[in-house]
């Protein structure tokens, strides 16, 4: 591609930021799901 190095650096930073954001949100969703499953198990254990 005929882009200048500044554009390549900006694109790399943008891709890195998006990747980190996706990983953080994914970890939060996994933790929330584990908590929900644990709460469901606790609720059914009491009943």
mmCIF file of C-alpha atoms in Angstrom:
data_model
loop_
_atom_site.group_PDB
_atom_site.id
_atom_site.type_symbol
_atom_site.label_atom_id
_atom_site.label_comp_id
_atom_site.label_asym_id
_atom_site.label_seq_id
_atom_site.Cartn_x
_atom_site.Cartn_y
_atom_site.Cartn_z
ATOM 1 C CA UNK A 1 0.000 0.000 0.000
ATOM 2 C CA UNK A 2 1.150 3.528 -0.661
ATOM 3 C CA UNK A 3 0.389 4.860 2.806
ATOM 4 C CA UNK A 4 2.888 6.889 4.758
ATOM 5 C CA UNK A 5 4.414 5.551 7.998
ATOM 6 C CA UNK A 6 2.268 7.840 10.154
ATOM 7 C CA UNK A 7 -0.905 6.277 8.772
ATOM 8 C CA UNK A 8 0.502 2.790 9.344
ATOM 9 C CA UNK A 9 1.321 3.695 12.944
ATOM 10 C CA UNK A 10 -2.145 5.185 13.477
ATOM 11 C CA UNK A 11 -3.802 2.098 12.028
ATOM 12 C CA UNK A 12 -1.687 -0.141 14.248
ATOM 13 C CA UNK A 13 -2.628 1.855 17.342
ATOM 14 C CA UNK A 14 -6.304 1.798 16.374
ATOM 15 C CA UNK A 15 -6.289 -1.966 15.778
ATOM 16 C CA UNK A 16 -4.478 -2.496 19.087
ATOM 17 C CA UNK A 17 -7.002 -0.351 20.971
ATOM 18 C CA UNK A 18 -9.949 -2.182 19.413
ATOM 19 C CA UNK A 19 -8.396 -5.571 20.181
ATOM 20 C CA UNK A 20 -7.788 -4.633 23.814
ATOM 21 C CA UNK A 21 -11.365 -3.347 24.060
ATOM 22 C CA UNK A 22 -12.781 -6.585 22.660
ATOM 23 C CA UNK A 23 -10.695 -8.656 25.088
ATOM 24 C CA UNK A 24 -11.809 -6.555 28.082
ATOM 25 C CA UNK A 25 -15.492 -6.760 27.136
ATOM 26 C CA UNK A 26 -15.176 -10.504 26.511
ATOM 27 C CA UNK A 27 -13.644 -11.051 29.956
ATOM 28 C CA UNK A 28 -16.428 -9.011 31.555
ATOM 29 C CA UNK A 29 -19.081 -11.055 29.752
ATOM 30 C CA UNK A 30 -17.448 -14.335 30.818
ATOM 31 C CA UNK A 31 -17.313 -13.175 34.455
ATOM 32 C CA UNK A 32 -20.961 -12.074 34.336
ATOM 33 C CA UNK A 33 -22.016 -15.434 32.874
ATOM 34 C CA UNK A 34 -20.082 -17.368 35.530
ATOM 35 C CA UNK A 35 -21.722 -15.261 38.243
ATOM 36 C CA UNK A 36 -25.164 -15.878 36.713
ATOM 37 C CA UNK A 37 -24.583 -19.638 36.567
ATOM 38 C CA UNK A 38 -23.377 -19.656 40.183
ATOM 39 C CA UNK A 39 -26.461 -17.692 41.253
ATOM 40 C CA UNK A 40 -28.721 -20.120 39.394
ATOM 41 C CA UNK A 41 -27.046 -23.103 41.072
ATOM 42 C CA UNK A 42 -27.416 -21.446 44.475
ATOM 43 C CA UNK A 43 -31.077 -20.646 43.830
ATOM 44 C CA UNK A 44 -31.879 -24.208 42.788
ATOM 45 C CA UNK A 45 -29.895 -25.656 45.701
ATOM 46 C CA UNK A 46 -32.060 -23.715 48.166
ATOM 47 C CA UNK A 47 -35.353 -24.717 46.527
#
